[in-house]
PDB file of C-alpha atoms in Angstrom:
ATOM      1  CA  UNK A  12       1.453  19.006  -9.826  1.00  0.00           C
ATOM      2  CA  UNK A  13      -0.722  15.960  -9.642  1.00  0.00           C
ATOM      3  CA  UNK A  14       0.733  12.184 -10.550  1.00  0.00           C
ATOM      4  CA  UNK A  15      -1.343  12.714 -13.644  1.00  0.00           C
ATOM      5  CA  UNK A  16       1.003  15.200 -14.747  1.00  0.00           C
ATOM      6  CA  UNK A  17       3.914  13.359 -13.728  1.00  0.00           C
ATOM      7  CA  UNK A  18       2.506  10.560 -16.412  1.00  0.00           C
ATOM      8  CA  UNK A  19       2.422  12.516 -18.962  1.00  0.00           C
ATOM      9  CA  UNK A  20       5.985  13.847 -18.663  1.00  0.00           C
ATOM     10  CA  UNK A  21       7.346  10.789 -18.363  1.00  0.00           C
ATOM     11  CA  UNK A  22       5.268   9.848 -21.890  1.00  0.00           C
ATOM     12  CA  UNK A  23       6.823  12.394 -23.525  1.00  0.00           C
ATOM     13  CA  UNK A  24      10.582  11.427 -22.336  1.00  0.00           C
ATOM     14  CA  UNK A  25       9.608   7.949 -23.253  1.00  0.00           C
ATOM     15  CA  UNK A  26       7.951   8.313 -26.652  1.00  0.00           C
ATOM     16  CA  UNK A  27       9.966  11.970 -27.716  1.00  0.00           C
ATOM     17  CA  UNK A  28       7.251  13.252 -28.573  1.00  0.00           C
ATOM     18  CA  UNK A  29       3.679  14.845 -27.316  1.00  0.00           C
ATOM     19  CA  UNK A  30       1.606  13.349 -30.178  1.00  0.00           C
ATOM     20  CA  UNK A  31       2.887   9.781 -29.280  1.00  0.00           C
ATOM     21  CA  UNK A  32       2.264  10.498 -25.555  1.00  0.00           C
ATOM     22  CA  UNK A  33      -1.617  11.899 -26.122  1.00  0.00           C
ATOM     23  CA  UNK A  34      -2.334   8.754 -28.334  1.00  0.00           C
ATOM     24  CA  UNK A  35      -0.876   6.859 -25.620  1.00  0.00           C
ATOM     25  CA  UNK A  36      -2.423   8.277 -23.125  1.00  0.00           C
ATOM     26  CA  UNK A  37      -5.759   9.013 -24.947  1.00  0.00           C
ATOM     27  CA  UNK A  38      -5.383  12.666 -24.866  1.00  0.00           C
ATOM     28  CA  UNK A  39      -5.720  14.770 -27.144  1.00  0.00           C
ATOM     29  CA  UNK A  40      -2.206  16.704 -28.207  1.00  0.00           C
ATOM     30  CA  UNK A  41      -3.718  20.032 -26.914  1.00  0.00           C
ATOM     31  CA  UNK A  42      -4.058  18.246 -23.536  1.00  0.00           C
ATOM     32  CA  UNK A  43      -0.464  17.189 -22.954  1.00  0.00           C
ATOM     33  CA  UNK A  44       0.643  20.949 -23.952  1.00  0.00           C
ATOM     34  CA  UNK A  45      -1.362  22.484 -21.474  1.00  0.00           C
ATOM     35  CA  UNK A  46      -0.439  20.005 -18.740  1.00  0.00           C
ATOM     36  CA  UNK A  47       3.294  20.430 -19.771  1.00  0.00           C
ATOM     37  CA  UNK A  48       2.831  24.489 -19.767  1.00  0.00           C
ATOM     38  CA  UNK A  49       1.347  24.034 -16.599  1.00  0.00           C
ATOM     39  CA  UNK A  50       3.928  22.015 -14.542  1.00  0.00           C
ATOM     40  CA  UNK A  51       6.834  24.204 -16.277  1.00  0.00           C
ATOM     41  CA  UNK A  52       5.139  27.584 -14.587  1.00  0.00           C
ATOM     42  CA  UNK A  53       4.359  25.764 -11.929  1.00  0.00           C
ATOM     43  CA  UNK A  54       8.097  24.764 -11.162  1.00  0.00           C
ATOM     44  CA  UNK A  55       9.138  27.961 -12.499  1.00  0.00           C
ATOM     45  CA  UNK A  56      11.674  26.237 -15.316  1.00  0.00           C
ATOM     46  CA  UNK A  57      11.781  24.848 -18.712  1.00  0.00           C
ATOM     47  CA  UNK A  58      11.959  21.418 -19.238  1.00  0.00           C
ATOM     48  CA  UNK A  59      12.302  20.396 -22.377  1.00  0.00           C
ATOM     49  CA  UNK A  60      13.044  22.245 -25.512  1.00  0.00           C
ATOM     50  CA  UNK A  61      10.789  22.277 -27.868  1.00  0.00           C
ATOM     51  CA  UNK A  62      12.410  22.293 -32.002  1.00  0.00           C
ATOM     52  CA  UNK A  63      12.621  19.871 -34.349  1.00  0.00           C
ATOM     53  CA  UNK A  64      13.853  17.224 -31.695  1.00  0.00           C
ATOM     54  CA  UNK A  65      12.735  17.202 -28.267  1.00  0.00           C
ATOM     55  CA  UNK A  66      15.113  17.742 -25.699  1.00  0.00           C
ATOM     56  CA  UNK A  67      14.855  17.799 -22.239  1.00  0.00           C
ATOM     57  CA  UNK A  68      16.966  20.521 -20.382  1.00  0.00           C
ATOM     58  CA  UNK A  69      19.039  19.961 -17.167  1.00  0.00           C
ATOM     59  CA  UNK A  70      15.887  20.663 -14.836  1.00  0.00           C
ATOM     60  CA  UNK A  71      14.044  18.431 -17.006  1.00  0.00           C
ATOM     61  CA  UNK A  72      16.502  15.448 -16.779  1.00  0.00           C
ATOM     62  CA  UNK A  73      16.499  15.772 -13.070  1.00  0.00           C
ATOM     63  CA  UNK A  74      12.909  16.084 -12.627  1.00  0.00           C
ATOM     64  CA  UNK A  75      12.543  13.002 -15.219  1.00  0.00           C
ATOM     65  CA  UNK A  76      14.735  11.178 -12.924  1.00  0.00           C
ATOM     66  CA  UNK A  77      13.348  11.675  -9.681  1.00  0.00           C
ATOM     67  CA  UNK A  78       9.998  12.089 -10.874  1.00  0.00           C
ATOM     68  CA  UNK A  79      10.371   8.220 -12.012  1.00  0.00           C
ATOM     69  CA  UNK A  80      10.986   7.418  -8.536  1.00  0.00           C
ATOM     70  CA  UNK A  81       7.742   9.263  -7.095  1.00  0.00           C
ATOM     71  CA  UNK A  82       5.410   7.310  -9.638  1.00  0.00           C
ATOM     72  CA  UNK A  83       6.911   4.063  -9.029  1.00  0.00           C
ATOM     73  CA  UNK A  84       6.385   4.968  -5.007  1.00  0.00           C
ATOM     74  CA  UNK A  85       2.545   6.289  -5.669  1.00  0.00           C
ATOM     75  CA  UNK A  86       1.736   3.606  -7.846  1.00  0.00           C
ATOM     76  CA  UNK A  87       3.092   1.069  -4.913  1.00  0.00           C
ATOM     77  CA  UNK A  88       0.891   3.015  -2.161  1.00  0.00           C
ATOM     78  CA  UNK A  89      -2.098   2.900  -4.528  1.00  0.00           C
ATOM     79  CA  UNK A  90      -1.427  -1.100  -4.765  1.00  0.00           C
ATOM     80  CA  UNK A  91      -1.264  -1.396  -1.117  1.00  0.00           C
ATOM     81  CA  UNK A  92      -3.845   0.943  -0.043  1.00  0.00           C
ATOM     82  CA  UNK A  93      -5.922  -1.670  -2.653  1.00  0.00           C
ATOM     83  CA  UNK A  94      -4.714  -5.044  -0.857  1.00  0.00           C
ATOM     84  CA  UNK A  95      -5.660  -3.356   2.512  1.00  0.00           C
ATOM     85  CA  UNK A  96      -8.905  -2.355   1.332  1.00  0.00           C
ATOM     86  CA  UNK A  97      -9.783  -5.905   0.201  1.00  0.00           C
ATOM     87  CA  UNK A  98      -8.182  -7.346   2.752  1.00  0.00           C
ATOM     88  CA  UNK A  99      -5.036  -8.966   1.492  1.00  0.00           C
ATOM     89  CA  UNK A 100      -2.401  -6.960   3.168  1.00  0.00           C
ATOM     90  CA  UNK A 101      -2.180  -5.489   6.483  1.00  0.00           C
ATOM     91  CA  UNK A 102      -1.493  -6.272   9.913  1.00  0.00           C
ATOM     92  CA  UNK A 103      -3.118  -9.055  13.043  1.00  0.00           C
ATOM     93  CA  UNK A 104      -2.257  -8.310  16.587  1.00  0.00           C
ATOM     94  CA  UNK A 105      -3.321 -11.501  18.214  1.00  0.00           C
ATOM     95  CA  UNK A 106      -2.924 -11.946  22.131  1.00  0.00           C
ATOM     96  CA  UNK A 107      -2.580 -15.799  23.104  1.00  0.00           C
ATOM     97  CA  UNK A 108      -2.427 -18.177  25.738  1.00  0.00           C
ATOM     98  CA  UNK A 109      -0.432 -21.403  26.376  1.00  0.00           C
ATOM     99  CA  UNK A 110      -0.755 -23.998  25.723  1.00  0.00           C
ATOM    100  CA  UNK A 111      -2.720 -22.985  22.720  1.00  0.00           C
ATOM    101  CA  UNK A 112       0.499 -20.872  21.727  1.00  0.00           C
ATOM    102  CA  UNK A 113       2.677 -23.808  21.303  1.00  0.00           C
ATOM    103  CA  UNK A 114       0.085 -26.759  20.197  1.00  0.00           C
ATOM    104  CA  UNK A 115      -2.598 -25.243  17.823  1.00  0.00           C
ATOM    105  CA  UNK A 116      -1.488 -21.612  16.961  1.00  0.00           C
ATOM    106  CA  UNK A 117       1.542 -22.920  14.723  1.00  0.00           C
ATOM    107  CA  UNK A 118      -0.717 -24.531  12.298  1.00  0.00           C
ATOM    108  CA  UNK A 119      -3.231 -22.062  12.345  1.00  0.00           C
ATOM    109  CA  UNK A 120      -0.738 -19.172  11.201  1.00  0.00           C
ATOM    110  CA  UNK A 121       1.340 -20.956   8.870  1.00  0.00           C
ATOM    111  CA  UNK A 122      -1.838 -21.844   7.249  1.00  0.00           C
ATOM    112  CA  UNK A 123      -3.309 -18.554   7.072  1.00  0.00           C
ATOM    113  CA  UNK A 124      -0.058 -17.033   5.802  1.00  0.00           C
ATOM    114  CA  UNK A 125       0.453 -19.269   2.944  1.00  0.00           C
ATOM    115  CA  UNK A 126      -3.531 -18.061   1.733  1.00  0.00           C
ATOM    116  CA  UNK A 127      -2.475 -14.063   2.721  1.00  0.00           C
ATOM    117  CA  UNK A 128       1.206 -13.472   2.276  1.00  0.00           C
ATOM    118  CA  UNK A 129       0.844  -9.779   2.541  1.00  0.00           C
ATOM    119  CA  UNK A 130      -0.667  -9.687   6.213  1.00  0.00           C
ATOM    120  CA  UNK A 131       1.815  -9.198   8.919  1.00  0.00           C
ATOM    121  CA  UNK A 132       0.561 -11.127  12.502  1.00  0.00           C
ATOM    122  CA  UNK A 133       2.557 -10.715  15.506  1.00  0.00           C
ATOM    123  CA  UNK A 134       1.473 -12.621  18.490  1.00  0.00           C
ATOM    124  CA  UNK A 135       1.573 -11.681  22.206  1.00  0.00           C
ATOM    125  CA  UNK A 136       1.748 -14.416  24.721  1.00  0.00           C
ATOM    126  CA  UNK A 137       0.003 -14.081  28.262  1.00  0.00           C
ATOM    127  CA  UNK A 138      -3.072 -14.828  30.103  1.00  0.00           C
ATOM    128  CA  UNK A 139      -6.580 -13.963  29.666  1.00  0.00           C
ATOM    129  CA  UNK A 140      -6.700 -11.087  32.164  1.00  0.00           C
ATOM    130  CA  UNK A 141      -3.887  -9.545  30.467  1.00  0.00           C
ATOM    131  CA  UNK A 142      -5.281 -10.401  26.729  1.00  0.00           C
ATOM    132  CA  UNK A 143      -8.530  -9.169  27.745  1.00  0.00           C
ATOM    133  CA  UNK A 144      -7.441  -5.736  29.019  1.00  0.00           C
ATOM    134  CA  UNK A 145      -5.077  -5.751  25.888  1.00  0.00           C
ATOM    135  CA  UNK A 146      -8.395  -6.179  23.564  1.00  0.00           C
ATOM    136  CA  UNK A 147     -10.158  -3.983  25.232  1.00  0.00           C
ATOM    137  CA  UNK A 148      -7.490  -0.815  24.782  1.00  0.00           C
ATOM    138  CA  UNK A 149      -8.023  -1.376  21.176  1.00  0.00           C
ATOM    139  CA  UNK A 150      -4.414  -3.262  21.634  1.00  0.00           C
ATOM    140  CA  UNK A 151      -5.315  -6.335  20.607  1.00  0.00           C
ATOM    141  CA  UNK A 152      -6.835  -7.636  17.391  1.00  0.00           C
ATOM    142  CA  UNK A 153      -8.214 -10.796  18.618  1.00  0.00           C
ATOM    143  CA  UNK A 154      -7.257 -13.752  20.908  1.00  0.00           C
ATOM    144  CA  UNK A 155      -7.059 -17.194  21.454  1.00  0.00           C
ATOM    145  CA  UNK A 156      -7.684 -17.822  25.580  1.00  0.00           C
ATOM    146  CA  UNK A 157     -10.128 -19.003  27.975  1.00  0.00           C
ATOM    147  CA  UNK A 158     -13.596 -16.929  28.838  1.00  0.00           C
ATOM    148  CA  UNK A 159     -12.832 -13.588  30.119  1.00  0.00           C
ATOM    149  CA  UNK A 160     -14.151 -12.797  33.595  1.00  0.00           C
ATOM    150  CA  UNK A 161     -18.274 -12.346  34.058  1.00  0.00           C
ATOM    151  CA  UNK A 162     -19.254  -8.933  32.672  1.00  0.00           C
ATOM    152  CA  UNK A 163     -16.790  -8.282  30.353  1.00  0.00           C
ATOM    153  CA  UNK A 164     -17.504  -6.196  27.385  1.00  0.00           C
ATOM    154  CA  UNK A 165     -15.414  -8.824  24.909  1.00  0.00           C
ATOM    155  CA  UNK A 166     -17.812 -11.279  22.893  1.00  0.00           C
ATOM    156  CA  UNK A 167     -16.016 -14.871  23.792  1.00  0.00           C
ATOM    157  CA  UNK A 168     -17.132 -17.700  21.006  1.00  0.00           C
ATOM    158  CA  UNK A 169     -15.784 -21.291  22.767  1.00  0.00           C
ATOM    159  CA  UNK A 170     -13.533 -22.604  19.341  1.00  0.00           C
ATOM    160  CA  UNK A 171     -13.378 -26.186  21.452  1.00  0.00           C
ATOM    161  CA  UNK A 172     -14.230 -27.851  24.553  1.00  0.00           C
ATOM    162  CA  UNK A 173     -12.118 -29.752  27.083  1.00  0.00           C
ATOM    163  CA  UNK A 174     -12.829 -33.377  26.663  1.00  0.00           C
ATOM    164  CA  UNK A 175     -13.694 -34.984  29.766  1.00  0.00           C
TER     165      UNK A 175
END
């Protein structure tokens, strides 16, 4: 049973009829039949009965109901798995350090999250040695601190400099 399938039942229910679900679906009638046959043998029942009128049976009102509730959740996953791939949804682990925490990091996120509403950041406060070791376990996402110790692996880029 693919979410294909699942479409096309649902057509069916919606329109009462397979000829109004193919054109709807851009099927031809002989299409919808099959995949119909199919997921009936595949569940081992009858749902619907075919006459005059269509009619679902029991097993085909329950699977019509829960099956509404598996398309609405696949066609949510697909939407998400889309924002993550393009980068509008997801999740920021940032490590930071005071006073940057309190003074600049406010702005920075509220910012941020009012362009990318879908992209969860949580924030970890401590020093750099901590931060860096953090980052370096694959913990960490990125961080706002001072230059990591001589040697380090991490790629620092100075955002701004102490005035003197």
């Amino acid at each position: 049973m693919d979410l294909k399938t699942l479409k096309t039942f649902q057509m069916i229910v919606k329109y009462g009829s397979f000829v109004r679900a193919a054109e709807e679906m851009n099927y031809v009638q002989s299409t919808v039949t099959m995949q119909i046959q199919k997921l009936e043998s595949d569940l081992g029942v009858q749902l619907i009965e075919r006459g005059k009128k269509l009619q679902l049976t029991e097993a085909g009102r329950l699977f019509h109901e829960q099956s509404l509730q598996i398309i609405k959740n696949m066609e949510q996953l697909q939407s998400n798995l889309s924002d993550l791939q393009l980068g509008e949804a997801g999740n920021i682990r940032i490590g930071v350090t005071e006073p940057t925490a309190s003074h600049r990091l406010p702005r920075i996120v509220a910012r941020f999250m009012s362009e990318f509403p879908n992209i969860r950041i949580s924030v970890e406060f401590a020093n750099t040695p901590t931060i860096s070791e953090r980052l370096l376990k694959g913990e960490l996402d990125f961080a706002l601190c001072s230059a990591p110790d001589l040697g380090s692996e991490l790629y620092f880029e100075p955002l701004f400099k102490k005035s003197s």
